mmCIF file of N, CA and C in Angstrom:
data_model
loop_
_atom_site.group_PDB
_atom_site.id
_atom_site.type_symbol
_atom_site.label_atom_id
_atom_site.label_comp_id
_atom_site.label_asym_id
_atom_site.label_seq_id
_atom_site.Cartn_x
_atom_site.Cartn_y
_atom_site.Cartn_z
ATOM 1 N N MET A 1 -150.055 119.729 74.675
ATOM 2 C CA MET A 1 -150.258 118.382 75.591
ATOM 3 C C MET A 1 -151.711 117.741 74.650
ATOM 4 N N LYS A 2 -151.960 116.010 74.206
ATOM 5 C CA LYS A 2 -153.655 116.616 73.940
ATOM 6 C C LYS A 2 -153.618 115.086 72.895
ATOM 7 N N TYR A 3 -154.930 114.664 73.409
ATOM 8 C CA TYR A 3 -154.780 113.175 73.460
ATOM 9 C C TYR A 3 -156.792 113.478 72.441
ATOM 10 N N ALA A 4 -156.135 112.671 70.991
ATOM 11 C CA ALA A 4 -156.907 112.635 69.884
ATOM 12 C C ALA A 4 -156.222 110.853 69.677
ATOM 13 N N ASN A 5 -157.963 110.483 68.606
ATOM 14 C CA ASN A 5 -157.838 108.968 68.252
ATOM 15 C C ASN A 5 -156.963 108.501 68.806
ATOM 16 N N LYS A 6 -157.078 108.089 69.778
ATOM 17 C CA LYS A 6 -156.446 107.124 71.055
ATOM 18 C C LYS A 6 -154.681 107.272 70.878
ATOM 19 N N GLU A 7 -154.439 108.870 70.737
ATOM 20 C CA GLU A 7 -153.254 108.544 70.855
ATOM 21 C C GLU A 7 -153.179 109.799 71.539
ATOM 22 N N LEU A 8 -151.535 109.445 71.759
ATOM 23 C CA LEU A 8 -151.298 111.202 73.161
ATOM 24 C C LEU A 8 -150.692 111.558 72.698
ATOM 25 N N HIS A 9 -150.244 112.938 72.338
ATOM 26 C CA HIS A 9 -148.727 113.739 71.515
ATOM 27 C C HIS A 9 -148.743 114.682 72.910
ATOM 28 N N PHE A 10 -147.352 114.777 73.141
ATOM 29 C CA PHE A 10 -146.781 115.956 73.704
ATOM 30 C C PHE A 10 -145.276 116.495 73.351
ATOM 31 N N THR A 11 -145.098 117.961 73.760
ATOM 32 C CA THR A 11 -144.125 118.506 73.285
ATOM 33 C C THR A 11 -144.140 119.465 73.594
ATOM 34 N N VAL A 12 -142.584 119.128 74.492
ATOM 35 C CA VAL A 12 -141.959 120.824 74.601
ATOM 36 C C VAL A 12 -140.422 121.252 74.042
ATOM 37 N N GLU A 13 -140.692 122.538 74.665
ATOM 38 C CA GLU A 13 -139.639 122.595 73.748
ATOM 39 C C GLU A 13 -139.078 123.905 74.440
ATOM 40 N N ASN A 14 -137.778 124.297 74.992
ATOM 41 C CA ASN A 14 -136.700 124.819 75.736
ATOM 42 C C ASN A 14 -135.327 125.700 74.337
ATOM 43 N N SER A 15 -135.292 127.222 75.144
ATOM 44 C CA SER A 15 -134.512 128.491 74.567
ATOM 45 C C SER A 15 -133.015 127.457 75.448
ATOM 46 N N LYS A 16 -132.187 127.052 74.151
ATOM 47 C CA LYS A 16 -130.754 127.134 75.127
ATOM 48 C C LYS A 16 -129.824 128.001 75.476
ATOM 49 N N GLU A 17 -130.029 129.341 75.679
ATOM 50 C CA GLU A 17 -129.101 129.964 75.897
ATOM 51 C C GLU A 17 -128.833 130.457 77.822
ATOM 52 N N ASP A 18 -130.203 129.627 78.148
ATOM 53 C CA ASP A 18 -130.479 129.539 79.417
ATOM 54 C C ASP A 18 -130.200 128.089 80.045
ATOM 55 N N PHE A 19 -129.170 127.530 79.556
ATOM 56 C CA PHE A 19 -129.064 126.012 80.090
ATOM 57 C C PHE A 19 -127.897 125.206 79.219
ATOM 58 N N GLN A 20 -127.674 126.288 77.785
ATOM 59 C CA GLN A 20 -126.379 125.564 77.695
ATOM 60 C C GLN A 20 -125.110 125.766 78.529
ATOM 61 N N LYS A 21 -124.847 126.784 79.442
ATOM 62 C CA LYS A 21 -123.503 126.974 79.675
ATOM 63 C C LYS A 21 -123.613 125.005 80.817
ATOM 64 N N LYS A 22 -125.213 124.980 82.248
ATOM 65 C CA LYS A 22 -124.774 123.913 82.223
ATOM 66 C C LYS A 22 -125.098 122.441 81.535
ATOM 67 N N ALA A 23 -125.161 122.596 80.834
ATOM 68 C CA ALA A 23 -125.251 121.034 79.757
ATOM 69 C C ALA A 23 -123.755 121.130 79.298
ATOM 70 N N GLU A 24 -123.270 121.626 79.144
ATOM 71 C CA GLU A 24 -121.096 121.521 78.884
ATOM 72 C C GLU A 24 -121.020 121.086 80.102
ATOM 73 N N ALA A 25 -121.091 121.515 81.011
ATOM 74 C CA ALA A 25 -120.896 121.210 82.654
ATOM 75 C C ALA A 25 -121.014 119.652 82.826
ATOM 76 N N HIS A 26 -122.588 119.816 82.253
ATOM 77 C CA HIS A 26 -123.021 118.822 82.890
ATOM 78 C C HIS A 26 -123.488 117.216 81.510
ATOM 79 N N SER A 27 -123.121 116.348 81.137
ATOM 80 C CA SER A 27 -124.115 115.636 79.789
ATOM 81 C C SER A 27 -123.744 114.037 81.009
ATOM 82 N N GLY A 28 -126.244 114.433 80.626
ATOM 83 C CA GLY A 28 -126.525 113.298 81.261
ATOM 84 C C GLY A 28 -127.161 112.240 80.124
ATOM 85 N N ILE A 29 -127.792 111.098 80.738
ATOM 86 C CA ILE A 29 -128.136 110.002 79.999
ATOM 87 C C ILE A 29 -129.960 109.626 79.826
ATOM 88 N N GLY A 30 -130.629 110.966 80.456
ATOM 89 C CA GLY A 30 -131.799 110.998 80.187
ATOM 90 C C GLY A 30 -132.301 110.744 79.093
ATOM 91 N N LEU A 31 -131.763 111.547 77.960
ATOM 92 C CA LEU A 31 -132.657 111.003 76.638
ATOM 93 C C LEU A 31 -132.434 109.448 76.726
ATOM 94 N N ASN A 32 -131.435 109.043 77.031
ATOM 95 C CA ASN A 32 -131.194 107.286 76.709
ATOM 96 C C ASN A 32 -131.681 106.469 77.811
ATOM 97 N N ASN A 33 -131.820 107.111 78.663
ATOM 98 C CA ASN A 33 -133.012 106.326 79.316
ATOM 99 C C ASN A 33 -134.805 106.243 79.064
ATOM 100 N N VAL A 34 -134.833 107.480 78.525
ATOM 101 C CA VAL A 34 -136.453 107.853 78.226
ATOM 102 C C VAL A 34 -136.715 106.431 77.313
ATOM 103 N N GLN A 35 -136.067 106.843 75.967
ATOM 104 C CA GLN A 35 -135.721 105.948 74.686
ATOM 105 C C GLN A 35 -136.259 104.215 74.916
ATOM 106 N N LYS A 36 -135.191 104.019 75.980
ATOM 107 C CA LYS A 36 -135.312 102.796 76.364
ATOM 108 C C LYS A 36 -136.489 102.743 77.176
ATOM 109 N N ARG A 37 -137.101 103.079 78.196
ATOM 110 C CA ARG A 37 -137.984 103.029 79.090
ATOM 111 C C ARG A 37 -138.873 103.391 77.393
ATOM 112 N N LEU A 38 -139.467 103.720 76.963
ATOM 113 C CA LEU A 38 -140.250 103.747 75.618
ATOM 114 C C LEU A 38 -140.665 102.460 74.308
ATOM 115 N N ALA A 39 -139.120 102.119 74.710
ATOM 116 C CA ALA A 39 -138.757 100.835 74.146
ATOM 117 C C ALA A 39 -139.489 99.890 74.361
ATOM 118 N N LEU A 40 -139.503 99.342 76.248
ATOM 119 C CA LEU A 40 -140.030 98.664 76.888
ATOM 120 C C LEU A 40 -141.493 99.108 77.443
ATOM 121 N N LEU A 41 -141.685 99.664 77.561
ATOM 122 C CA LEU A 41 -143.489 99.583 78.087
ATOM 123 C C LEU A 41 -144.123 99.959 76.415
ATOM 124 N N TYR A 42 -143.742 100.419 75.453
ATOM 125 C CA TYR A 42 -144.727 100.783 74.874
ATOM 126 C C TYR A 42 -144.030 101.084 72.776
ATOM 127 N N PRO A 43 -143.890 99.685 73.022
ATOM 128 C CA PRO A 43 -142.831 98.540 72.143
ATOM 129 C C PRO A 43 -144.038 99.009 69.919
ATOM 130 N N SER A 44 -143.221 100.030 69.127
ATOM 131 C CA SER A 44 -144.245 99.786 68.541
ATOM 132 C C SER A 44 -145.281 100.912 68.587
ATOM 133 N N ARG A 45 -145.339 101.190 69.526
ATOM 134 C CA ARG A 45 -146.564 101.957 69.678
ATOM 135 C C ARG A 45 -145.766 103.848 69.769
ATOM 136 N N HIS A 46 -144.779 103.890 70.075
ATOM 137 C CA HIS A 46 -144.304 105.732 70.404
ATOM 138 C C HIS A 46 -143.695 105.564 69.440
ATOM 139 N N ILE A 47 -143.449 107.527 69.317
ATOM 140 C CA ILE A 47 -142.408 107.798 68.559
ATOM 141 C C ILE A 47 -142.445 108.994 69.539
ATOM 142 N N LEU A 48 -140.787 109.405 69.428
ATOM 143 C CA LEU A 48 -139.879 110.338 69.788
ATOM 144 C C LEU A 48 -139.376 110.293 68.787
ATOM 145 N N GLN A 49 -139.095 112.465 69.114
ATOM 146 C CA GLN A 49 -138.992 113.421 67.914
ATOM 147 C C GLN A 49 -137.613 114.294 68.708
ATOM 148 N N VAL A 50 -136.561 114.023 68.868
ATOM 149 C CA VAL A 50 -135.574 114.923 69.518
ATOM 150 C C VAL A 50 -134.611 116.412 68.434
ATOM 151 N N VAL A 51 -135.283 117.833 68.563
ATOM 152 C CA VAL A 51 -135.207 118.418 67.212
ATOM 153 C C VAL A 51 -134.259 119.162 68.184
ATOM 154 N N ASN A 52 -132.297 119.077 67.761
ATOM 155 C CA ASN A 52 -131.358 119.865 68.524
ATOM 156 C C ASN A 52 -130.941 121.637 67.689
ATOM 157 N N ASN A 53 -131.966 121.849 67.911
ATOM 158 C CA ASN A 53 -131.784 123.881 66.491
ATOM 159 C C ASN A 53 -130.688 124.816 67.195
ATOM 160 N N PRO A 54 -130.394 125.374 66.866
ATOM 161 C CA PRO A 54 -129.094 126.117 67.349
ATOM 162 C C PRO A 54 -129.812 126.992 68.661
ATOM 163 N N CYS A 55 -130.921 127.420 68.398
ATOM 164 C CA CYS A 55 -131.327 128.051 70.006
ATOM 165 C C CYS A 55 -132.231 127.559 70.944
ATOM 166 N N SER A 56 -132.825 126.448 70.286
ATOM 167 C CA SER A 56 -133.518 125.593 71.013
ATOM 168 C C SER A 56 -133.912 123.963 70.583
ATOM 169 N N PHE A 57 -134.338 123.519 71.817
ATOM 170 C CA PHE A 57 -133.919 121.724 72.208
ATOM 171 C C PHE A 57 -135.434 121.844 72.141
ATOM 172 N N ARG A 58 -136.268 121.025 71.413
ATOM 173 C CA ARG A 58 -137.663 120.155 70.805
ATOM 174 C C ARG A 58 -137.938 118.075 71.037
ATOM 175 N N VAL A 59 -138.451 118.549 71.790
ATOM 176 C CA VAL A 59 -138.943 116.526 72.432
ATOM 177 C C VAL A 59 -140.249 116.484 71.544
ATOM 178 N N SER A 60 -140.919 115.933 70.641
ATOM 179 C CA SER A 60 -142.150 115.964 71.034
ATOM 180 C C SER A 60 -142.401 114.072 70.873
ATOM 181 N N LEU A 61 -143.480 113.673 71.468
ATOM 182 C CA LEU A 61 -143.280 112.062 71.610
ATOM 183 C C LEU A 61 -145.033 112.200 71.183
ATOM 184 N N THR A 62 -145.570 110.754 70.528
ATOM 185 C CA THR A 62 -146.812 110.657 70.184
ATOM 186 C C THR A 62 -146.731 108.859 70.723
ATOM 187 N N ILE A 63 -148.124 108.908 71.467
ATOM 188 C CA ILE A 63 -148.299 107.676 72.170
ATOM 189 C C ILE A 63 -149.276 107.209 71.606
ATOM 190 N N SER A 64 -149.879 105.858 70.990
ATOM 191 C CA SER A 64 -150.655 104.847 70.881
ATOM 192 C C SER A 64 -151.114 104.242 72.142
ATOM 193 N N ILE A 65 -152.462 104.990 72.640
ATOM 194 C CA ILE A 65 -152.890 103.958 73.589
ATOM 195 C C ILE A 65 -153.960 103.202 73.420
#
């Protein structure tokens, strides 16, 4: 996480091997809810990038403050 030039940048990445079985057993709506809340709280002031790689899952968020 870092803050620079009135922007908050946050990135998190997880490997899939630990979570793959849990993800297959349970399908949530977490990312959809996050996208909706960001649109309400920071309209036109955020960028959410989700990268689903074969071995990892990465989410990056930038919010203009």
